[in-house]
C-alpha positions as CSV (number, residue, x, y, z in Angstrom):
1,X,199.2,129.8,131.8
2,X,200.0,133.4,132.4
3,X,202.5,133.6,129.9
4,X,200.5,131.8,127.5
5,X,197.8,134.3,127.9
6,X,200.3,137.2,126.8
7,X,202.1,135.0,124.2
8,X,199.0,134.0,122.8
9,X,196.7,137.7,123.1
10,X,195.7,138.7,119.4
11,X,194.6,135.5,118.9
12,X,192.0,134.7,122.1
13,X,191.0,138.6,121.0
14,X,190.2,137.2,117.9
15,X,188.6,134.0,118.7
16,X,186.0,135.6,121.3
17,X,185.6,138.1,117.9
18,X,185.0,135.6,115.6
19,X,182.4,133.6,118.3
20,X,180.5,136.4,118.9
21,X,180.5,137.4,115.3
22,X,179.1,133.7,114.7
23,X,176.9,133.0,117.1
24,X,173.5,134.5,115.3
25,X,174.5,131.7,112.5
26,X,174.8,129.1,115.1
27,X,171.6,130.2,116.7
28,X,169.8,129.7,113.0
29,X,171.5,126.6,112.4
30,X,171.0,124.6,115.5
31,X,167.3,124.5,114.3
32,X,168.2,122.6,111.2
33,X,166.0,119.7,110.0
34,X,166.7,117.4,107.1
35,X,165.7,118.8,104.0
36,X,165.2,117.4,100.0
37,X,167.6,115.8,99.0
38,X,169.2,114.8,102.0
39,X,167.1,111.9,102.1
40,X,167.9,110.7,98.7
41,X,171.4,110.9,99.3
42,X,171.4,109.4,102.2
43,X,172.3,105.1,102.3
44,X,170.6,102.4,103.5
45,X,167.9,101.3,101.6
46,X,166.8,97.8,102.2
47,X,166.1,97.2,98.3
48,X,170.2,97.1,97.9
49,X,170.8,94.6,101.1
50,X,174.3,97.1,102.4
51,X,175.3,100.3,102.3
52,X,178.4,99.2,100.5
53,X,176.7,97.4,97.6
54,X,174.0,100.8,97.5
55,X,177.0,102.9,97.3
56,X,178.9,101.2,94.5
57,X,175.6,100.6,92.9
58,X,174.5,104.7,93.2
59,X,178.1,105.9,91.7
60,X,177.4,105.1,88.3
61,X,174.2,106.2,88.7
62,X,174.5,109.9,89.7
63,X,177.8,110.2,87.0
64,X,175.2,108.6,84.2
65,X,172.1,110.5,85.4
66,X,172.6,113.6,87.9
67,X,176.4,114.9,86.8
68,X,180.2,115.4,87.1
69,X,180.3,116.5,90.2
70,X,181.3,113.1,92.0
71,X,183.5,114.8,94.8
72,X,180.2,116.3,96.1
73,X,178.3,113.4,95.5
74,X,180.7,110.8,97.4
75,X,180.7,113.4,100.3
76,X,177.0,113.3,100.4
77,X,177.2,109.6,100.7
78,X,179.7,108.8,103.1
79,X,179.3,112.0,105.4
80,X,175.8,111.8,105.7
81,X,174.3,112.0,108.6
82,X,170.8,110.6,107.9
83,X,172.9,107.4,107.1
84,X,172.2,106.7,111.1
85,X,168.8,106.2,109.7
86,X,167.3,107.5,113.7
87,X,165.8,111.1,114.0
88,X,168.9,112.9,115.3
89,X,167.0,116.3,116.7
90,X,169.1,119.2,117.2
91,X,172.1,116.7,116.9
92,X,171.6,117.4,113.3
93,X,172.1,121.3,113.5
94,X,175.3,121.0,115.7
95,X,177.0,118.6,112.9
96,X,175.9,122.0,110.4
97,X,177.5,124.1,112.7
98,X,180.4,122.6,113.1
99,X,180.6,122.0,109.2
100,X,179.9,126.0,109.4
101,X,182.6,126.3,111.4
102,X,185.4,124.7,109.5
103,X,184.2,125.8,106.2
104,X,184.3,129.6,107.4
105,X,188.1,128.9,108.9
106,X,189.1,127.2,105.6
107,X,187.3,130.3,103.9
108,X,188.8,133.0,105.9
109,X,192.5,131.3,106.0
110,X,192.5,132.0,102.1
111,X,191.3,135.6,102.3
112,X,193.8,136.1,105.0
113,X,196.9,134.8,103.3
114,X,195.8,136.7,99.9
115,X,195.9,139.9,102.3
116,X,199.3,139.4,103.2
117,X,200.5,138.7,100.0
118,X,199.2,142.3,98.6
119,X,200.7,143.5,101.6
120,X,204.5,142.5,100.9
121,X,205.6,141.8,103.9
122,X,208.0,139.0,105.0
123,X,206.6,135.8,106.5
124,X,207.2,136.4,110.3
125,X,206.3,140.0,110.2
126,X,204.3,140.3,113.3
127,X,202.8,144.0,112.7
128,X,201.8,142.5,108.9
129,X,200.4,139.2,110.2
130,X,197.9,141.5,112.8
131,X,196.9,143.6,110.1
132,X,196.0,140.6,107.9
133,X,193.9,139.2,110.4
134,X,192.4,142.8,111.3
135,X,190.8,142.8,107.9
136,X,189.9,139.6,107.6
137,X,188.1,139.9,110.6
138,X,186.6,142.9,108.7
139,X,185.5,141.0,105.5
140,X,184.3,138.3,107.8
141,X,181.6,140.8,109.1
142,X,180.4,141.9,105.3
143,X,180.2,138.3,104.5
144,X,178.3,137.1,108.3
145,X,176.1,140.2,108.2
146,X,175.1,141.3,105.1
147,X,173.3,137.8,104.3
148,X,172.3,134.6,105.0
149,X,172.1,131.3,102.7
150,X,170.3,129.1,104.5
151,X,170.5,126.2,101.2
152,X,174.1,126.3,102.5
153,X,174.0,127.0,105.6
154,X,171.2,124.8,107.0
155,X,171.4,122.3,104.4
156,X,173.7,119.1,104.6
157,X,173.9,118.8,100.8
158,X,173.7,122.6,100.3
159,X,176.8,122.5,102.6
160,X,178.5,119.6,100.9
161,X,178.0,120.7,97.1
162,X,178.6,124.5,97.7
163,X,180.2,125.4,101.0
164,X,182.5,122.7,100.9
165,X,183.9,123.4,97.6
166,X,184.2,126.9,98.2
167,X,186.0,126.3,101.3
168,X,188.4,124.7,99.4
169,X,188.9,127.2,96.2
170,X,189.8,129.6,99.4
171,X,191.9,126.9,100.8
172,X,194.0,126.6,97.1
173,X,194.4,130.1,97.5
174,X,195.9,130.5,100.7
175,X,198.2,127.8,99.7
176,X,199.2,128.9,96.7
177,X,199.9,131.9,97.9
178,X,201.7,129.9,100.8
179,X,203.7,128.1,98.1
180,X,205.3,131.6,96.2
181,X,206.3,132.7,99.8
182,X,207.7,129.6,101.2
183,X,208.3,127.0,98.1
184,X,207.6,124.3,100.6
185,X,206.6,121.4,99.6
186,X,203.0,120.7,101.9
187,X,201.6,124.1,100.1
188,X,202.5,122.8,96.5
189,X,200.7,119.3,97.5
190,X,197.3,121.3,99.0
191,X,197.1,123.6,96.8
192,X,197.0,120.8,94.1
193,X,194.1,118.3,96.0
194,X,191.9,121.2,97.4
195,X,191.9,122.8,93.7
196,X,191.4,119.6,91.8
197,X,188.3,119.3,94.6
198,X,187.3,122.6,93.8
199,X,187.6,121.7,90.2
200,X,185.5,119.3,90.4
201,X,182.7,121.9,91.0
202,X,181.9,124.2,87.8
203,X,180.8,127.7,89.2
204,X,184.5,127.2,90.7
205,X,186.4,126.8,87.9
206,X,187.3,130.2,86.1
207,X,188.4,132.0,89.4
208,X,190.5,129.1,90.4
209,X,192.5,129.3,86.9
210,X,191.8,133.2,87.3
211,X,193.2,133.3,90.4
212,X,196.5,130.5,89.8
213,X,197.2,132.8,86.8
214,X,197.0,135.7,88.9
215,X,200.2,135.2,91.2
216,X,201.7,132.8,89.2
217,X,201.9,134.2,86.0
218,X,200.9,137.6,86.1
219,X,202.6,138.4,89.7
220,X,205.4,136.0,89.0
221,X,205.2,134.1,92.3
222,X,206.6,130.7,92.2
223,X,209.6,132.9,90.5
224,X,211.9,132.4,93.4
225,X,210.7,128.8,94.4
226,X,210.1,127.6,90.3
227,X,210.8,123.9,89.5
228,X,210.2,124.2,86.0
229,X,207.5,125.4,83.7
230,X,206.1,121.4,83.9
231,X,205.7,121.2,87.8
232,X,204.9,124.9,88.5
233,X,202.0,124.8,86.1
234,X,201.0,121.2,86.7
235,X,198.5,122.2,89.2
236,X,196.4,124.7,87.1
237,X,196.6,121.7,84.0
238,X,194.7,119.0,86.9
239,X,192.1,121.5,87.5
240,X,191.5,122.1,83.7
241,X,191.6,118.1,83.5
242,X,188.6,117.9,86.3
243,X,187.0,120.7,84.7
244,X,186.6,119.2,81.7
245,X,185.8,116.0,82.7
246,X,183.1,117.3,85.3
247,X,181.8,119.6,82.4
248,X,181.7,116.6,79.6
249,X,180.2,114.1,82.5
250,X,177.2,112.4,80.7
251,X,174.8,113.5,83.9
252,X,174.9,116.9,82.7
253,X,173.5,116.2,79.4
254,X,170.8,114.2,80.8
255,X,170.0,116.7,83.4
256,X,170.2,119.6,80.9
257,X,167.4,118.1,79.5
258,X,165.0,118.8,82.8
259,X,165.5,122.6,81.7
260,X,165.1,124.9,78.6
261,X,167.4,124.9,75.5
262,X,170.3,126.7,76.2
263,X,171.3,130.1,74.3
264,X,174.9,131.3,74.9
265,X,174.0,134.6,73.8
266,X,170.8,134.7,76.5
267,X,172.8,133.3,79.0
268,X,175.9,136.2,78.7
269,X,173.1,138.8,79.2
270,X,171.7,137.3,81.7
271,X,174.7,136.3,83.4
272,X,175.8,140.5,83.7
273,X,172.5,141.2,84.9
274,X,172.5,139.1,87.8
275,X,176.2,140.3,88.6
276,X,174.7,143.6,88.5
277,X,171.4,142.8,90.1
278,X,173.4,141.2,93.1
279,X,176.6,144.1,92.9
280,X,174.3,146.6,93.2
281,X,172.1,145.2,96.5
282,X,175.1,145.2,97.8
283,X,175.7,148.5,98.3
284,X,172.6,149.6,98.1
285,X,170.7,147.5,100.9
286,X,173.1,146.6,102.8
287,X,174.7,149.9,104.2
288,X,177.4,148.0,106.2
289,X,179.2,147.5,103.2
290,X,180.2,150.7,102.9
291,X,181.2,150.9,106.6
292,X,183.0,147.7,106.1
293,X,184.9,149.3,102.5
294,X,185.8,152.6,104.4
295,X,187.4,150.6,107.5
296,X,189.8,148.5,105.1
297,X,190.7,151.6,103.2
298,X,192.0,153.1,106.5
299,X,194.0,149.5,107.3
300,X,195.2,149.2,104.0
301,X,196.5,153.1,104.5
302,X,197.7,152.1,108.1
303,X,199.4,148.8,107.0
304,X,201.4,150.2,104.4
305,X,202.2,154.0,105.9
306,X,205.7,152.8,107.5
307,X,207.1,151.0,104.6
308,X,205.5,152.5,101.5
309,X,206.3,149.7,99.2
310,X,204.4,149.8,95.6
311,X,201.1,148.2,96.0
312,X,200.3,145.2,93.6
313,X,198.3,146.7,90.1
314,X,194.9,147.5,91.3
315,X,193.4,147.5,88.1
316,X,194.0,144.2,86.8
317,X,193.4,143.1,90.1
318,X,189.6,144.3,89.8
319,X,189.6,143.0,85.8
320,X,190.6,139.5,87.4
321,X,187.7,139.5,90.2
322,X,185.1,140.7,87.6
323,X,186.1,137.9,85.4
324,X,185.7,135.5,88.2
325,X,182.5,136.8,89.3
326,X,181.1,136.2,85.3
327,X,182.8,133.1,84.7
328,X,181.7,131.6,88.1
329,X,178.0,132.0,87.3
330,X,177.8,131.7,83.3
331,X,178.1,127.6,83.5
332,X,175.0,127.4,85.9
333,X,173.1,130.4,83.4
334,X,173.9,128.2,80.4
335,X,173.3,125.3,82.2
336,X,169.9,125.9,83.1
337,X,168.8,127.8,79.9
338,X,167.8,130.8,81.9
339,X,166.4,133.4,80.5
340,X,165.8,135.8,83.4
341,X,167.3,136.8,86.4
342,X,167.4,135.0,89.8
343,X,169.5,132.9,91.2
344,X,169.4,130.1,93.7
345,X,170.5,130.4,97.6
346,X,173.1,128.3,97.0
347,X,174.2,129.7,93.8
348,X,174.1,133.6,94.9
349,X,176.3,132.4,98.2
350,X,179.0,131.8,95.6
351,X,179.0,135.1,93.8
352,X,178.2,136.5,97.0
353,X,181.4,135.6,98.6
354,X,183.8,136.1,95.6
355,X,182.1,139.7,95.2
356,X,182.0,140.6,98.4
357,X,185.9,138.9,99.7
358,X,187.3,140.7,96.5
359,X,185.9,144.0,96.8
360,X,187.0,143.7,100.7
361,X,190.6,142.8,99.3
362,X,190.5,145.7,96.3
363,X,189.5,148.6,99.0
364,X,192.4,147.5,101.7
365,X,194.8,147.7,98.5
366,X,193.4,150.9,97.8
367,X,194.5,152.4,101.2
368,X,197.9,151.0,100.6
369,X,198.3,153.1,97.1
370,X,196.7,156.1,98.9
371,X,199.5,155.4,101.6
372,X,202.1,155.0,98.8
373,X,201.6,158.0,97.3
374,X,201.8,160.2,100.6
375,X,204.7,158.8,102.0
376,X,204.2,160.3,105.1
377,X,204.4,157.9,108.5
378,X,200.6,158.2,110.0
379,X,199.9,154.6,110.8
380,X,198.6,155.4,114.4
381,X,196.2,157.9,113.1
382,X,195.3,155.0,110.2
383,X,194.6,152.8,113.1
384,X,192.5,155.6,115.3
385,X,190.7,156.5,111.9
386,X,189.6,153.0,111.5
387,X,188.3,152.3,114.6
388,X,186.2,155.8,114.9
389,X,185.3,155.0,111.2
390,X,183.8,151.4,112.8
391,X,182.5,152.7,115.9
392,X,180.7,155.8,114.1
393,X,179.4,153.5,111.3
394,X,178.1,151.0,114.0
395,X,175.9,153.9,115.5
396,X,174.8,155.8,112.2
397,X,173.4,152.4,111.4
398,X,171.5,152.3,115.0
399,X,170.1,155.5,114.7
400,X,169.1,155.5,111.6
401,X,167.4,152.1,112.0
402,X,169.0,150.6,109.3
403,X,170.9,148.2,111.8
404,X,168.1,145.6,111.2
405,X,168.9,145.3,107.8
406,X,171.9,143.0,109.1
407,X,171.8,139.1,109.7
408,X,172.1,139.3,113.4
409,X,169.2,141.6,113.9
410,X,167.3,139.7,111.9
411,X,167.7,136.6,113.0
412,X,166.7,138.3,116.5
413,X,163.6,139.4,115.3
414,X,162.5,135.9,113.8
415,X,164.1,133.8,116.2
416,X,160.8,133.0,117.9
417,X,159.6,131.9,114.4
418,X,162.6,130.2,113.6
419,X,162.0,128.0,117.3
420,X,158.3,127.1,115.9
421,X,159.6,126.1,112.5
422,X,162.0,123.6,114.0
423,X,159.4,122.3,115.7
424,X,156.6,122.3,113.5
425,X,159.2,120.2,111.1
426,X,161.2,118.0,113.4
427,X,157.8,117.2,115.1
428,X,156.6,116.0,111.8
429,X,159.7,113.8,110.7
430,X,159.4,112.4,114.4
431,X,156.0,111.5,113.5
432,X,156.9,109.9,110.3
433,X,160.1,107.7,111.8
434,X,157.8,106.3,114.7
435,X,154.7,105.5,112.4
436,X,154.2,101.9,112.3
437,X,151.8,102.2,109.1
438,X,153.0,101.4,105.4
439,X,151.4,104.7,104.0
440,X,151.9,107.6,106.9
441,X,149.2,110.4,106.8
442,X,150.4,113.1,109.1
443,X,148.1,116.6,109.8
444,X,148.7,119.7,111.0
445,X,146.3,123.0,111.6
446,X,146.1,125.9,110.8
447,X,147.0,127.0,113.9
448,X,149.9,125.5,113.6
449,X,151.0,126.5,110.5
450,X,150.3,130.2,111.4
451,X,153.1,130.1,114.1
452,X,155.6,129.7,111.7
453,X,155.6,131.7,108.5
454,X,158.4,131.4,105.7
455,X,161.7,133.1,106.9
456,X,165.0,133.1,105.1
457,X,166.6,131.6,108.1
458,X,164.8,128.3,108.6
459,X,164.8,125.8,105.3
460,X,161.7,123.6,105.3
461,X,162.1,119.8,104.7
462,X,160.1,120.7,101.4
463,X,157.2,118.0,101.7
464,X,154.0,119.6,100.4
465,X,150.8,118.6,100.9
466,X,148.5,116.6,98.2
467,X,146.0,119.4,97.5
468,X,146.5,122.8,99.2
469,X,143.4,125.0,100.1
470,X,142.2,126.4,96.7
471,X,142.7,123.4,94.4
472,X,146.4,123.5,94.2
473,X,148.2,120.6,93.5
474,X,151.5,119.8,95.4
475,X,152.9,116.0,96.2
476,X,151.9,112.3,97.4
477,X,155.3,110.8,98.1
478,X,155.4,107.1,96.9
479,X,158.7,106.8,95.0
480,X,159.5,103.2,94.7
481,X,162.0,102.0,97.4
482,X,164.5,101.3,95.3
483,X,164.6,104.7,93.7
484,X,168.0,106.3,94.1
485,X,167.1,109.7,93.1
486,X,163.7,111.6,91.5
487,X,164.1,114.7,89.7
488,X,160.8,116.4,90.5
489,X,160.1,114.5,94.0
490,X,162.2,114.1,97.4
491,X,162.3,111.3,98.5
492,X,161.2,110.7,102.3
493,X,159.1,107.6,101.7
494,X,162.2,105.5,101.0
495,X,163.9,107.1,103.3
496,X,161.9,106.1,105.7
497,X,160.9,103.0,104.0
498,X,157.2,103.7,103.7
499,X,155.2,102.9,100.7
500,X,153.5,106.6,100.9
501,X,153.8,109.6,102.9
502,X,150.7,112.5,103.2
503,X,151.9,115.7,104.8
504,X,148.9,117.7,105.0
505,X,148.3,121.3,106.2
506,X,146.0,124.2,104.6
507,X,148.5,126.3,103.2
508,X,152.0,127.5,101.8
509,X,154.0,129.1,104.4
């Protein structure tokens, strides 16, 4: 067990760095609660007699009706976890965190193998294989603590349509990468499913062909491992194929429909202001990007200040990650006809990530030219530079205060409110499942209400009342139960198979 322990060090070290780095998230996601359109997508309706006759029966429906994205869809289906049809409690929230979980690894796998590839270095290269996972680790903090998307994080089809598809963009990147180190054959075959996956979801497409292009034609990287211009490119044409055929699904017409007339012109406009908008925060509220940027300079200087090998271009590196960033957001812009900026939990999460991951990975490159060009061996002081750099950042942003600007202190400060939520919700969708009545009327207080005000770390179930204080008019859910979906209305009533559900309490949160 001993010699385990030693064999196996840097990686326990970074397990217990990754836990601790995670558990804030957990915390905020073990008080998860269905929400939307979890019920919709959930199966077992008694109007359709079976599961299996309501899933072949709904497949045509969401390709006809809702859009291309069928991967998504089918996972919603199958994977759900309201398919149980019995309140499942904070069973709910450990099935999100463990769908965190493996969507972070997936996510973070990809990152790390990109690293190593701009680093150079052979495949068993111990000393290269640390550093990679140093600034991973790294990168992993900008993304944990800078924000939190709670319509991915908390939200089984938030997780399922978004985090899930991301997690495997990052996943074909790791094993294309993989693929123009090794040429073996299980990274050729992953790289092709998890893309076409990814492809299947359209904020994904551009940097996935962005990024394929990338090593493979610009950095030449199935060179040594090529099988011929048919089968190295074969890959990149499937996720074009899915692209186009997600993109052209008749769904999206119909859906299209539910929002304004699209202007390409608008939507370009709008599409660099958001990139902006979203670029600039940041920086500029969140100061632990910077920390985070000035760390994986030093590492990027420390990694490459033995060997000095030519970095990879930096410059078309950053016009590559800027044309992901646009290209990921311009279909959902167009899509939606916007016409201002904004953008959805969900949908910021994935600029969010490609922004922040590809800055993370420009900056350590940037060390490695600044290394390059010095030519002096100064790794250790790299290393000591790094880690005073990280230490000093960590307690500027103590004294300053500006420490609660991260997701950690945050979720601290609201966890109290976040514990009421949870139960304010779950109490109410108890309430719901154990009513014996055909049209449920369920009331809360003020009282109650005022224990839990909105917070970006809890996401409600979404049922409004009727009438709010004031004359406002919100919603009395009696969707027929046979419904499969309802563009403007969840659907807990045939969820739950009641003929109407009133949720009632005196005011927004």
């Amino acid at each position: 067990m001993t010699t385990w322990i030693k064999k196996h060090k840097a990686l326990l070290i970074f397990a217990i760095l990754y836990l601790l780095l995670f558990i804030p998230n957990y915390y905020a996601i073990y008080y998860s609660v269905p929400a939307s359109d979890d019920f919709a997508m959930s199966l077992g309706r008694e109007a359709y007699g079976n599961m299996f006759k309501e899933f072949f029966a709904a497949i045509p429906y969401y390709w006809s009706k809702r859009g291309g994205t069928m991967f998504s869809f089918l996972s919603e289906f199958i994977f759900n976890p309201l398919n149980l049809h019995r309140h499942l409690g904070h069973c709910y929230g450990i099935y999100m965190i463990i769908a965190f979980t493996l969507c972070m690894a997936a996510i973070l796998y990809g990152t790390k193998q990109v690293v190593k590839y701009m680093q150079q270095a052979e495949n068993d290269n111990k000393s290269a294989n640390i550093m990679a996972s140093v600034a991973t680790f790294v990168t992993a903090v900008m993304l944990i603590e800078n924000f939190y998307y709670v319509e991915t994080y908390n939200w089984y089809v938030g997780m399922m349509a978004y985090a899930v598809p991301v997690a495997c963009m990052f996943l074909t990147f790791g094993f294309i990468v993989r693929y123009a180190n090794t040429g073996a054959q299980k990274y050729y075959v992953g790289m092709t499913i998890c893309g076409i996956i990814a492809a299947n979801t359209t904020t994904l497409d551009v940097p996935l062909g962005i990024f394929f292009l990338y090593i493979v034609f610009f950095k030449k990287g199935f060179k040594d491992h090529s099988k011929g211009l048919v089968k190295d490119y074969l890959p990149l044409v499937l996720y074009v194929l899915t692209g186009v055929v997600t993109v052209l699904a008749p769904g999206n017409f119909v859906r299209q429909g539910q929002y304004a007339p699209p202007s390409l012109s608008a939507s370009l406009r709008v599409t660099l202001a958001d990139i902006k908008e979203f670029g600039v925060a940041i920086i500029k509220d969140r100061p632990l990007t910077l920390i985070v940027l000035a760390v994986l300079v030093l590492v990027g200087f420390a990694s490459n200040s033995k060997a000095h090998k030519k970095p990879g271009n930096l410059i078309m590196f950053a016009i590559a990650s800027v044309a992901a960033w646009f290209g990921s957001i311009l279909p959902y812009v167009y899509g939606r006809g916007k016409t201002g900026v904004g953008l959805d939990v969900r949908i910021q999460y994935v600029l969010d990530y490609l922004i922040e991951i590809s800055l993370c990975v420009g900056f350590f490159m940037l060390g490695q030219w600044i290394a390059f060009f010095i030519k002096k061996d100064l790794e250790k002081i790299g290393y000591f530079a790094a880690t005073a750099v990280a230490v000093l950042g960590a307690a500027a942003l103590i004294v300053t205060g500006r420490h609660q600007t991260t997701v950690s202190y945050e979720i601290y400060a609201k966890s109290s409110e976040i514990v009421n939520s949870y139960a304010l919700w779950d109490g109410i969708l108890t309430e719901i499942e154990n009513s014996s009545e055909d049209d449920v009327v369920i009331n809360r207080t003020q009282e109650d209400i005022d224990k839990c005000p909105w917070n970006r770390y809890f996401l409600y179930s979404g049922m409004e009342p009727p009438v709010y204080v004031g004359g406002e008019e919100g919603e009395i859910y009696a969707v027929p139960l046979d419904a499969f979906y309802d563009a403007k209305v969840i659907l807990p009533n045939v969820y739950y198979k009641k003929k109407s559900i009133i949720v009632n309490y005196p005011k927004k949160f």
